[in-house]
Coordinates of C-alpha atoms and ligand atoms in Angstrom, one line a residue:
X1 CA -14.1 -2.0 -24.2
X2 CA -17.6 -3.8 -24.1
X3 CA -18.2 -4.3 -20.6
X4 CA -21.2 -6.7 -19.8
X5 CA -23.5 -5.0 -17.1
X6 CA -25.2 -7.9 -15.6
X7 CA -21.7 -7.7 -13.4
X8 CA -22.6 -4.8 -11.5
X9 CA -25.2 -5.2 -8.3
X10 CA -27.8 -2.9 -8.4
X11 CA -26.1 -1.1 -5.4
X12 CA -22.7 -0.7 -7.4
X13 CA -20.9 2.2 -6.2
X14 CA -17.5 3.7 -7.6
X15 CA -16.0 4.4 -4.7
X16 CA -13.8 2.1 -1.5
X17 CA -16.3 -0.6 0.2
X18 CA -14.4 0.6 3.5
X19 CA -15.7 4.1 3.3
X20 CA -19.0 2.2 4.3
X21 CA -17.2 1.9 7.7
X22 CA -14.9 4.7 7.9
X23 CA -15.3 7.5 5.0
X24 CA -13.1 9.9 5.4
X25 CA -14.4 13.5 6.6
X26 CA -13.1 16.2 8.3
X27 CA -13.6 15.7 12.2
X28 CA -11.4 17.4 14.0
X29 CA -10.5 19.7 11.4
X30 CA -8.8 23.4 13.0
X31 CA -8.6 26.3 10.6
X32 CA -4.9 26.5 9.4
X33 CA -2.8 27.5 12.5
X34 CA -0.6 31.0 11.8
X35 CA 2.4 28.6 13.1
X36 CA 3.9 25.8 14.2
X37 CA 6.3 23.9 15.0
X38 CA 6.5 20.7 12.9
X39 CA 4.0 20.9 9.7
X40 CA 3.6 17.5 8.1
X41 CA 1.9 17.8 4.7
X42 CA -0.4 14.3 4.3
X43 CA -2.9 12.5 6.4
X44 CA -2.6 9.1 5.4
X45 CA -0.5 6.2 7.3
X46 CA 2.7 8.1 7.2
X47 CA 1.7 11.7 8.1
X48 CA -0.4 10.8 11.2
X49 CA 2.0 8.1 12.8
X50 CA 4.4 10.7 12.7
X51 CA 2.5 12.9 14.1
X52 CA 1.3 10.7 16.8
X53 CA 5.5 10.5 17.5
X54 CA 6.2 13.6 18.1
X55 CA 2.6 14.9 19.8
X56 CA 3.5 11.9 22.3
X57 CA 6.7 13.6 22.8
X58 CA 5.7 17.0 23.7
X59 CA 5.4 17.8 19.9
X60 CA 3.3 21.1 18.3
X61 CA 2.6 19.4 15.4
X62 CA 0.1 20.2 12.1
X63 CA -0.5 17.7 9.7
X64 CA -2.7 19.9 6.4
X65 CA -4.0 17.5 3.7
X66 CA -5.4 18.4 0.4
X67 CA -8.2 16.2 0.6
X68 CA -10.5 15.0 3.8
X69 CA -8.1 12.9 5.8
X70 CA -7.1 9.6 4.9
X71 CA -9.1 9.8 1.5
X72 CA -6.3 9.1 -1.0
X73 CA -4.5 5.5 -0.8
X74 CA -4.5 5.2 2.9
X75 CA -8.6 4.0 3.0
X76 CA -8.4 2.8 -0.2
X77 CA -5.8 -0.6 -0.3
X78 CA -6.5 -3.7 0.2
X79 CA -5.8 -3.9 4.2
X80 CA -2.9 -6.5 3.7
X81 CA -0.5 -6.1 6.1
X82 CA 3.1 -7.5 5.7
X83 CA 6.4 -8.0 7.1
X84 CA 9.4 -8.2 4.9
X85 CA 8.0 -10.1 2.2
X86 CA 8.6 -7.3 -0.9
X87 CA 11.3 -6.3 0.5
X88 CA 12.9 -9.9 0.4
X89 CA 11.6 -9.1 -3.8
X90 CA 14.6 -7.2 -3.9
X91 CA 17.3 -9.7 -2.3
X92 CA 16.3 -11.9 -5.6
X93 CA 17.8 -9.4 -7.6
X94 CA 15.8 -5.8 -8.6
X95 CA 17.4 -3.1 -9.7
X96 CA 20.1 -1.3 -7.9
X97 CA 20.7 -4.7 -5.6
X98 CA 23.7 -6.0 -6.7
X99 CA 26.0 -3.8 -4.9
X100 CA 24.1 -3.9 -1.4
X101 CA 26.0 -5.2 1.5
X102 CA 23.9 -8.3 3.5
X103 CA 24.6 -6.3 6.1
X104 CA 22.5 -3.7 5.0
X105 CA 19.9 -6.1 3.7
X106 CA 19.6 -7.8 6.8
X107 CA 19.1 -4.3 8.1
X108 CA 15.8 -3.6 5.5
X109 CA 14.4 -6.9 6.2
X110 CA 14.4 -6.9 9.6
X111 CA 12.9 -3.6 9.7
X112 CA 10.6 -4.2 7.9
X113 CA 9.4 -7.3 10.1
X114 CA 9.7 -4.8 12.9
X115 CA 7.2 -2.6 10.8
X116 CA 4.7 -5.3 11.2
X117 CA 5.0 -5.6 15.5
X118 CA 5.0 -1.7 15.2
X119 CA 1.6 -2.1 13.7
X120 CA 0.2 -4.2 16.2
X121 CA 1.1 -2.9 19.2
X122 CA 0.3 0.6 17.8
X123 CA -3.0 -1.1 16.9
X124 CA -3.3 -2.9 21.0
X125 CA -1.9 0.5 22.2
X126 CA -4.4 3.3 21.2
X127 CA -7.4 0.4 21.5
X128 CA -7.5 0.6 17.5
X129 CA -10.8 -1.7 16.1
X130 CA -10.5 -2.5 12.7
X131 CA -10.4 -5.9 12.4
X132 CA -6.8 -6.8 12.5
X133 CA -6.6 -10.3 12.4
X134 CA -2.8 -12.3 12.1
X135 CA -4.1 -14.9 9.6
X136 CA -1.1 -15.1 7.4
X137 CA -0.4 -15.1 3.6
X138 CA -1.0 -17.9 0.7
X139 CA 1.2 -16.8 -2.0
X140 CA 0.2 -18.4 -5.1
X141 CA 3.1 -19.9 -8.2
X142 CA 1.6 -19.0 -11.3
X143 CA 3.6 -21.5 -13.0
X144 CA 5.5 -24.7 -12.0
X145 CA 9.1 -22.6 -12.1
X146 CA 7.8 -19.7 -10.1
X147 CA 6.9 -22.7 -7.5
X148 CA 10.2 -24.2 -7.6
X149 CA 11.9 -20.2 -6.8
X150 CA 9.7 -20.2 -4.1
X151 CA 11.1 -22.8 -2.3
X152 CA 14.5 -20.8 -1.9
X153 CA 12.4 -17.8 -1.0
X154 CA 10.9 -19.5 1.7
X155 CA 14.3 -20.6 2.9
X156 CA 15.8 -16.9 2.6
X157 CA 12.8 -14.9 4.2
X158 CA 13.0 -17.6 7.2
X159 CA 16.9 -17.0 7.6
X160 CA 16.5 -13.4 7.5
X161 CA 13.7 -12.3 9.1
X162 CA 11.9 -15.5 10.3
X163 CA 8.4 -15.5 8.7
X164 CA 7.2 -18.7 9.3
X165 CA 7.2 -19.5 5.6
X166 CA 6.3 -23.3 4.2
X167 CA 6.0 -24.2 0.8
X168 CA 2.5 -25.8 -0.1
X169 CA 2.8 -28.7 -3.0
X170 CA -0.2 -28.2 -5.6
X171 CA -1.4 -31.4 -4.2
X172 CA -2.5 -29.6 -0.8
X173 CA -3.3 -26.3 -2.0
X174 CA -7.2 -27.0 -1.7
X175 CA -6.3 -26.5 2.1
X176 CA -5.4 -22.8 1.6
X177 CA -7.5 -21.7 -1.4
X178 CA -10.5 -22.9 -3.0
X179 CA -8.5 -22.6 -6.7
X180 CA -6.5 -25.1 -8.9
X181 CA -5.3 -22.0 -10.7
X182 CA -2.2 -22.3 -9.2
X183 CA 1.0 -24.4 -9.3
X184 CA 1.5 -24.3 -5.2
X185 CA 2.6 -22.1 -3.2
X186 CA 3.8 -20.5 0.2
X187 CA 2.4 -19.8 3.0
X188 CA 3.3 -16.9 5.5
X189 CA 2.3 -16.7 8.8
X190 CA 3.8 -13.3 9.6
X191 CA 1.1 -11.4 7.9
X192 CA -2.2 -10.3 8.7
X193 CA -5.3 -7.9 7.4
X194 CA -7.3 -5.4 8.3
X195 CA -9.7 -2.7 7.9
X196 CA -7.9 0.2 6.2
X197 CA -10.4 3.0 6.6
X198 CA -11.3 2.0 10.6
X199 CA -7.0 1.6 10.7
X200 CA -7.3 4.9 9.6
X201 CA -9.6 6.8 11.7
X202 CA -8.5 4.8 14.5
X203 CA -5.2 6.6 13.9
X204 CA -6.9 10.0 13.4
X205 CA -8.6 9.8 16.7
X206 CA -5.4 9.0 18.3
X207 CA -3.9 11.7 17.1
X208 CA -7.3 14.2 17.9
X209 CA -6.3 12.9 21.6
X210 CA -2.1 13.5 21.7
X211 CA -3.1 17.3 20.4
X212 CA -2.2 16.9 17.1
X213 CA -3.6 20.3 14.8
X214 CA -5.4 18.5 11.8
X215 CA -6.7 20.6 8.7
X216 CA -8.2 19.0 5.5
X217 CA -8.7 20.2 2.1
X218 CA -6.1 22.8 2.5
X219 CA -3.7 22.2 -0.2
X220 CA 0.1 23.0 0.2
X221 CA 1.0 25.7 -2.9
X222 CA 4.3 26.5 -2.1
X223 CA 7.4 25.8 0.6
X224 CA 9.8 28.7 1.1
X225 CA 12.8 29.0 3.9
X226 CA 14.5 26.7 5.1
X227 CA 14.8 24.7 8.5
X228 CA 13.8 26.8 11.1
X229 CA 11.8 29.1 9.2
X230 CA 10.0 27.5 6.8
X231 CA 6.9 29.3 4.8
X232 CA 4.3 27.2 3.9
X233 CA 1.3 28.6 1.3
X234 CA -1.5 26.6 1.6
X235 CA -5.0 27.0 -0.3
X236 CA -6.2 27.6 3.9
X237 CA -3.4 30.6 4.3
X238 CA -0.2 30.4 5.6
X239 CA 1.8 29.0 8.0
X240 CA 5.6 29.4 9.6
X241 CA 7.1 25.8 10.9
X242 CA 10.6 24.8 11.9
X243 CA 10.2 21.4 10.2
X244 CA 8.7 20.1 7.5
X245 CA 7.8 16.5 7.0
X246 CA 6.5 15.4 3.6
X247 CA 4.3 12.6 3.4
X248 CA 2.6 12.0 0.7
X249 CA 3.6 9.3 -1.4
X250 CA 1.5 8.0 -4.6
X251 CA 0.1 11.6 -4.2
X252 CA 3.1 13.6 -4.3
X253 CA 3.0 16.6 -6.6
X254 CA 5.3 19.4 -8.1
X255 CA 5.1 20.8 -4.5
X256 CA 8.2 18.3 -4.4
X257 CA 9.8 18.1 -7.5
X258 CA 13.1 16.2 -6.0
X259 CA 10.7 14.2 -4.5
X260 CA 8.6 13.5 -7.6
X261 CA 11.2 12.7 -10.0
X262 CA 11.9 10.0 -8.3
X263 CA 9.0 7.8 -8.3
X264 CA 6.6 6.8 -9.7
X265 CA 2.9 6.7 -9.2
X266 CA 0.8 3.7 -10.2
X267 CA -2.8 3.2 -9.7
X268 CA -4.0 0.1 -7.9
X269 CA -7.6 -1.2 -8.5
X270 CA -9.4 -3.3 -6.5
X271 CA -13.6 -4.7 -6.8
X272 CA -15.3 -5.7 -3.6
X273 CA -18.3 -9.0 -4.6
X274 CA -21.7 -8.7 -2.8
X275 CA -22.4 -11.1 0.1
X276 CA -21.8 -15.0 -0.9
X277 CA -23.7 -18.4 0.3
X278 CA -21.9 -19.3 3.5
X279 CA -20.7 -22.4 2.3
X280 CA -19.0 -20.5 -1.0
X281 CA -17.3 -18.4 1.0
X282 CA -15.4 -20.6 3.3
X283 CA -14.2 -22.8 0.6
X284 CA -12.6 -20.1 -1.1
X285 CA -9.8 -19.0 1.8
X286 CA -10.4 -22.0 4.2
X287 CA -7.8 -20.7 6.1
X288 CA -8.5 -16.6 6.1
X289 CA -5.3 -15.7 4.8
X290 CA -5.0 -12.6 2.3
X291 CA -3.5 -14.0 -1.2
X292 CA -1.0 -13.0 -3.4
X293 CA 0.8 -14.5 -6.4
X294 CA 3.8 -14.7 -8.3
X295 CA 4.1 -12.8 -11.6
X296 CA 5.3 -9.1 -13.0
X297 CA 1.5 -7.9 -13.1
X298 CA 0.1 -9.8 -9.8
X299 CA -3.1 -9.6 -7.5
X300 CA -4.0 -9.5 -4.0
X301 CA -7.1 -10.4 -2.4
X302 CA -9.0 -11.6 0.5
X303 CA -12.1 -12.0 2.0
X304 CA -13.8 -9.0 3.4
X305 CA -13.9 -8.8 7.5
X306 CA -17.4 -10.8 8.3
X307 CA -15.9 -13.4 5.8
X308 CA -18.6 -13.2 3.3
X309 CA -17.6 -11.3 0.1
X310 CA -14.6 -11.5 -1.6
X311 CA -12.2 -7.8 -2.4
X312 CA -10.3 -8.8 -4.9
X313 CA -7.5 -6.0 -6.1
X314 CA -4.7 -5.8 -9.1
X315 CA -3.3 -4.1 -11.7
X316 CA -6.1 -4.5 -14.2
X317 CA -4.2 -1.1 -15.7
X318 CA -0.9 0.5 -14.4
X319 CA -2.6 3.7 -15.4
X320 CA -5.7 5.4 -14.1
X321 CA -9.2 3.7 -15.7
X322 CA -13.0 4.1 -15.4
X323 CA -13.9 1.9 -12.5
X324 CA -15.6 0.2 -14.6
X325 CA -13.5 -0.8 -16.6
X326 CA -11.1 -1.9 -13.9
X327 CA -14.1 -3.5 -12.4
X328 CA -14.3 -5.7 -15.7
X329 CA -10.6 -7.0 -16.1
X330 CA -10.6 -7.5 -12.6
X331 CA -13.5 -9.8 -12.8
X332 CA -12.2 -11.8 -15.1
X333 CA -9.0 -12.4 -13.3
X334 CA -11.1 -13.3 -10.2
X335 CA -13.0 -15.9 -12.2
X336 CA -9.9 -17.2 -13.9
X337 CA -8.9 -18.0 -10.1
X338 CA -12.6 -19.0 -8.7
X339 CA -14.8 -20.1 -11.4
X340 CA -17.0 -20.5 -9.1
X341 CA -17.4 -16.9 -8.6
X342 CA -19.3 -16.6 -12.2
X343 CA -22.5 -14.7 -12.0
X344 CA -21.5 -13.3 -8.6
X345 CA -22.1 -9.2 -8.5
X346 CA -20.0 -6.6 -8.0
X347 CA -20.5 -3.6 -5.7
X348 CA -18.0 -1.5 -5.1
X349 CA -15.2 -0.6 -7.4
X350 CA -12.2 1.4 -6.9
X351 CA -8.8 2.6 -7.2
X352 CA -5.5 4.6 -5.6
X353 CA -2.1 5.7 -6.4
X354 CA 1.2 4.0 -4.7
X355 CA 4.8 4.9 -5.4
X356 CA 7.0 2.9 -7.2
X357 CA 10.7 3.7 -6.9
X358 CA 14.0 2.4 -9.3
X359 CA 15.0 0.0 -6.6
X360 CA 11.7 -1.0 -5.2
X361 CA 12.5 0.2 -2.1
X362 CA 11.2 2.5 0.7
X363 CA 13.1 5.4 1.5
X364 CA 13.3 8.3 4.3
X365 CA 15.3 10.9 4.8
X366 CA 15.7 15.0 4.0
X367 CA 16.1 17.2 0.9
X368 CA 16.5 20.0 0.9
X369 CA 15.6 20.2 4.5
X370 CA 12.0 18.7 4.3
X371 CA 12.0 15.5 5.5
X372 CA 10.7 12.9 3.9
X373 CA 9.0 9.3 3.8
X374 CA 7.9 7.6 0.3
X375 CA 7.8 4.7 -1.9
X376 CA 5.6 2.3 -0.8
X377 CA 5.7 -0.2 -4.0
X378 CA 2.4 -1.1 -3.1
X379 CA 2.7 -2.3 0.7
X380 CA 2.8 0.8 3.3
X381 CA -0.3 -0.6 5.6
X382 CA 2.6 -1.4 7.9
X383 CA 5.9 0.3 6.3
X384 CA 4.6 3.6 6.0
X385 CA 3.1 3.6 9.5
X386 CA 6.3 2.3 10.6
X387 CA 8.6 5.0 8.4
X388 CA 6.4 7.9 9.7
X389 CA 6.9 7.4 12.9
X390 CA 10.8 6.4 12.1
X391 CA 10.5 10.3 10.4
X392 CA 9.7 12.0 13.8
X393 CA 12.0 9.7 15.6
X394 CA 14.5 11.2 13.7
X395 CA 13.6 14.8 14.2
X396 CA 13.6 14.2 18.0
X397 CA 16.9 12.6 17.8
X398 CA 18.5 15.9 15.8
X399 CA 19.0 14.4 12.6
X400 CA 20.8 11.0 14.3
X401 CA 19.7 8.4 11.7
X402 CA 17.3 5.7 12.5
X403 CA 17.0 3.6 9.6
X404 CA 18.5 1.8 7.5
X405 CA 16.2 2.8 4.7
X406 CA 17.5 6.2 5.0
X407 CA 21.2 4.7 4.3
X408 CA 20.9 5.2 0.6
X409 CA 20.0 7.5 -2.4
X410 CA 16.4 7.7 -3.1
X411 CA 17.4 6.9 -7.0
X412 CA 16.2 9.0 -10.1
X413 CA 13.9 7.4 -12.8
X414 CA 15.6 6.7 -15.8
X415 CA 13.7 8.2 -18.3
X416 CA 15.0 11.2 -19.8
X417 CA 13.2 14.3 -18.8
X418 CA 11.1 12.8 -16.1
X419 CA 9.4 15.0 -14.1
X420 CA 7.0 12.9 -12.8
X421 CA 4.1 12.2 -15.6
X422 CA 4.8 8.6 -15.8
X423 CA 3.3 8.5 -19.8
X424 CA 4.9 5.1 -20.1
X425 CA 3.1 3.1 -17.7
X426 CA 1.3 1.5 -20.4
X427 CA 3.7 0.1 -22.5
X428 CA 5.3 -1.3 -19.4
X429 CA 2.2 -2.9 -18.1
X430 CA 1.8 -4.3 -21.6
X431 CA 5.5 -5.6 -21.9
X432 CA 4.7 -7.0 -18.3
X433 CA 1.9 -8.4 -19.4
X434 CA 3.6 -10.1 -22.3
X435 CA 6.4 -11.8 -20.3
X436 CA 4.1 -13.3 -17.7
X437 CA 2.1 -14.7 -20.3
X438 CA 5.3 -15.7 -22.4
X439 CA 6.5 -17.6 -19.2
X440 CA 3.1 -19.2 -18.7
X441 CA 3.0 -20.1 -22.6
X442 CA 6.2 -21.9 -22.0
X443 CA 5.1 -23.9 -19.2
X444 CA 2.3 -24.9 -21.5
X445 CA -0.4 -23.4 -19.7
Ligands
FAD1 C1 -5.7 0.3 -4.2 C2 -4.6 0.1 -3.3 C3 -4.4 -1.1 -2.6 C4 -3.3 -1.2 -1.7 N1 -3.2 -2.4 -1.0 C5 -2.3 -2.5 0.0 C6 -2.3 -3.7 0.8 O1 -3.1 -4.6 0.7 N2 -1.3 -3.7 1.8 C7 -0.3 -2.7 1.9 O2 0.5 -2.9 2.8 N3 -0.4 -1.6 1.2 C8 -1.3 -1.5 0.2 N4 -1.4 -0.3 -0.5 C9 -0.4 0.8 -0.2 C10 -0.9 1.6 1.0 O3 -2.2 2.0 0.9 C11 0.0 2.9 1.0 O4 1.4 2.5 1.0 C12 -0.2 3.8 2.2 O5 -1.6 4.0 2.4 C13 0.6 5.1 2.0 O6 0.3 5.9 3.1 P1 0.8 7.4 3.1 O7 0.3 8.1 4.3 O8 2.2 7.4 2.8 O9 0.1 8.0 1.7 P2 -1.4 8.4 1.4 O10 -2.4 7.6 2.3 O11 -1.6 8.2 -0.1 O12 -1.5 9.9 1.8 C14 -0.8 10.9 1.1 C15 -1.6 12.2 1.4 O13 -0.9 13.3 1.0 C16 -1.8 14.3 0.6 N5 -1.2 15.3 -0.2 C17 -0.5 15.2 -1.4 N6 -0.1 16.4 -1.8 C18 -0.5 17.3 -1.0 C19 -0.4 18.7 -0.9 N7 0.3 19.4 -1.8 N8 -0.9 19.4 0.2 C20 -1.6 18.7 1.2 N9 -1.7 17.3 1.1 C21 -1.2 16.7 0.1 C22 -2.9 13.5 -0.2 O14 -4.1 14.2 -0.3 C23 -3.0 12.3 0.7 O15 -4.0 12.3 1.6 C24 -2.4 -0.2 -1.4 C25 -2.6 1.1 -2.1 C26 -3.7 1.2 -3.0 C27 -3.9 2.5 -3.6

């Protein structure tokens, strides 16, 4: 692929805008403890709020990552944070819905806007400052049908979990986004942003303080035993635990291979623009919302906190990519929305795993006696914080469940012989590709 240059700031870096804030390091790191009570294998979202749990309560806890902490998809997304709204994707009919009770649906939803207050008063709580700000969501119709399902979304999330969703007419759009690219839309107020990375270490401090035993770049090899008297190799030596939680997600390996056949890990790309005229910038999200949109293969973006340069994040490929090339589709699909944007520089330009599962759903439970949180589908700011800490409630209740999202089978992908190298990601995201632009062909745009 040609990619034109004149793109990229002179600054361009390949690497997360928020690590300018936050990157991730390895403060607080301990050397690998000989034992321990509860090991949790991941440092993102997940691993640290359940951590934080069961610390809280009295907890010996060690949480090992690979990497530093928080460097995979936990300071890497796009700082959305949401309540219910994916979820309600499902109730509109993905896989493995039809035979859900409402009861249980109900259930998911209102969990999941109970994900989002956990978030914020987690956030208020341990005096978190990463710029969490409740501005809502615009969700953008990419074509005049998509607009008219919208309106029954609206009505359906509002039932269910009470979002404060209102459909916007393409007449009044101007008033949530500086873009006619769209065909309406809806607005959500429960939703909000943030700053992943300071999120993050805001979390890792909070841990540092309830006593939690944090060790980076200490890769887990190998899990023997069982509960009570598990083994744990790790590239750091090895460690005895009673429990193990497993929380890694997009990153999850053939440590897990229950685990891993069941999802599927996508990367997610996002580009962050260098600093915009003031009076650019505020046309463009008058309103400060994060955006989102309608079709198969869909974007998210925002402005950046200071509310001067735009991050603007898709799935320019399902599969991994140079960031540069990502950089360049996802340019394009800016300037498709903002026009405006033309000639404006990148410079940053990134990307990060999540976990897609069969029913695009999160799930938690235990197999094999490691418990277990995973399947983000590409919003875990507030689900994954939320189901971490729904892990360890779990463990301190003896195994009583606590979820509804651990009322079901985490399902296997359907490809034959699957073992988690997802090698046809790209002819999805090409057949994807094709139906959106089939459906907007039709519309005749
Ligand atoms: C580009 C991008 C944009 C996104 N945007 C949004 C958004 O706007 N809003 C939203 O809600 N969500 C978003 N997400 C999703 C969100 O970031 C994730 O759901 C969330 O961070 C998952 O947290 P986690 O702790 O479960 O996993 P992660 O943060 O991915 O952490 C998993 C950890 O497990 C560790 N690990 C794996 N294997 C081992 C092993 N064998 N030994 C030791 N450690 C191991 C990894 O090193 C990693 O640190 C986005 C994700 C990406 C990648």
């Amino acid at each position: 692929m040609q990619i034109d240059r004149t793109i990229f700031h002179p600054d361009y870096k390949q690497e997360p805008y928020w690590w300018e804030a936050a990157r991730p390091g390895t403060e607080y790191a301990v050397d690998l403890p000989k034992e321990t009570e509860i090991f949790i294998i991941g440092s993102g979202y997940s691993g640290l709020s359940a951590a934080l749990e069961l610390a809280r309560e009295g907890r010996d806890v060690s949480v090992v990552d690979a990497l530093a902490f928080g460097e995979a998809a936990s300071s890497r997304n796009g700082g959305g944070v949401s309540a219910g709204v994916n979820i309600g994707k499902g109730i509109s009919g993905g896989p493995g819905q039809a035979n859900r009770s409402e009861s249980l649906l109900n259930g998911l939803l209102s969990e999941s806007a109970a994900a989002f207050e956990f978030v914020r008063t987690l956030i208020d709580r341990e005096g978190i400052e990463c710029h969490f700000e409740k501005r809502g969501r615009f969700v953008g119709a990419v074509t005049p049908e998509h607009f008219e399902g919208m309106k029954k979304k609206a009505d359906s999330l509002n039932q269910a979990i009470q979002v404060d969703a209102k459909i916007v007419p393409k007449s009044e759009q101007r008033r949530e986004i500086g873009s006619d690219f769209y065909h309406g839309g809806m607005t959500i107020e429960r939703a909000g942003k943030l700053h992943p990375a300071l999120y993050h270490k805001g979390l890792l401090d909070a841990c540092h303080r309830a006593g939690v035993k944090l060790t980076a770049h200490g890769k887990v090899e190998r899990i023997d035993g069982s509960v009570g008297k598990f083994r744990l190799q790790t590239e750091k030596g090895e460690c005895r635990a009673e429990q193990v939680i497993v929380a890694t997600n997009g990153y999850t390996s053939n440590l897990t291979p229950k685990l891993r056949r069941r999802i599927v890990p996508i990367s997610s790309q996002i580009i962050a623009t260098e600093e915009l005229p003031e009076d650019v910038a505020r046309e463009l999200i008058p309103n400060g919302r994060t955006i989102s949109e309608s079709p198969r293969v869909t974007s998210y973006y925002r402005l950046l906190p200071g509310d001067r340069r735009v991050m603007y994040g898709g799935r320019a490929r399902f599969e991994n990519v140079h960031p540069d090339v990502s950089a360049a589709l996802l340019y394009q699909m800016m300037t498709d929305r903002w026009p405006q944007l033309k000639g404006v520089r990148i410079t940053h330009s990134w990307s990060g795993f999540v976990a897609m599962t069969v029913d695009a759903l999160p799930h938690m439970g235990q197999e094999d006696g490691l418990h277990y949180c995973t399947g983000c589908n590409g919003s875990g700011v507030a689900m994954m914080t939320y189901l971490g800490r729904q892990v360890a409630r779990r463990i301190l209740q003896d195994g009583q469940p606590v979820s509804a999202y651990e009322s079901f089978e985490l399902p296997k992908v359907p490809v034959p012989f699957y073992t988690g190298n997802p090698w046809f990601l790209p002819i999805i995201g090409n057949y994807y590709r094709y139906l959106d632009s089939r459906e907007r062909r039709r519309a005749g745009l």
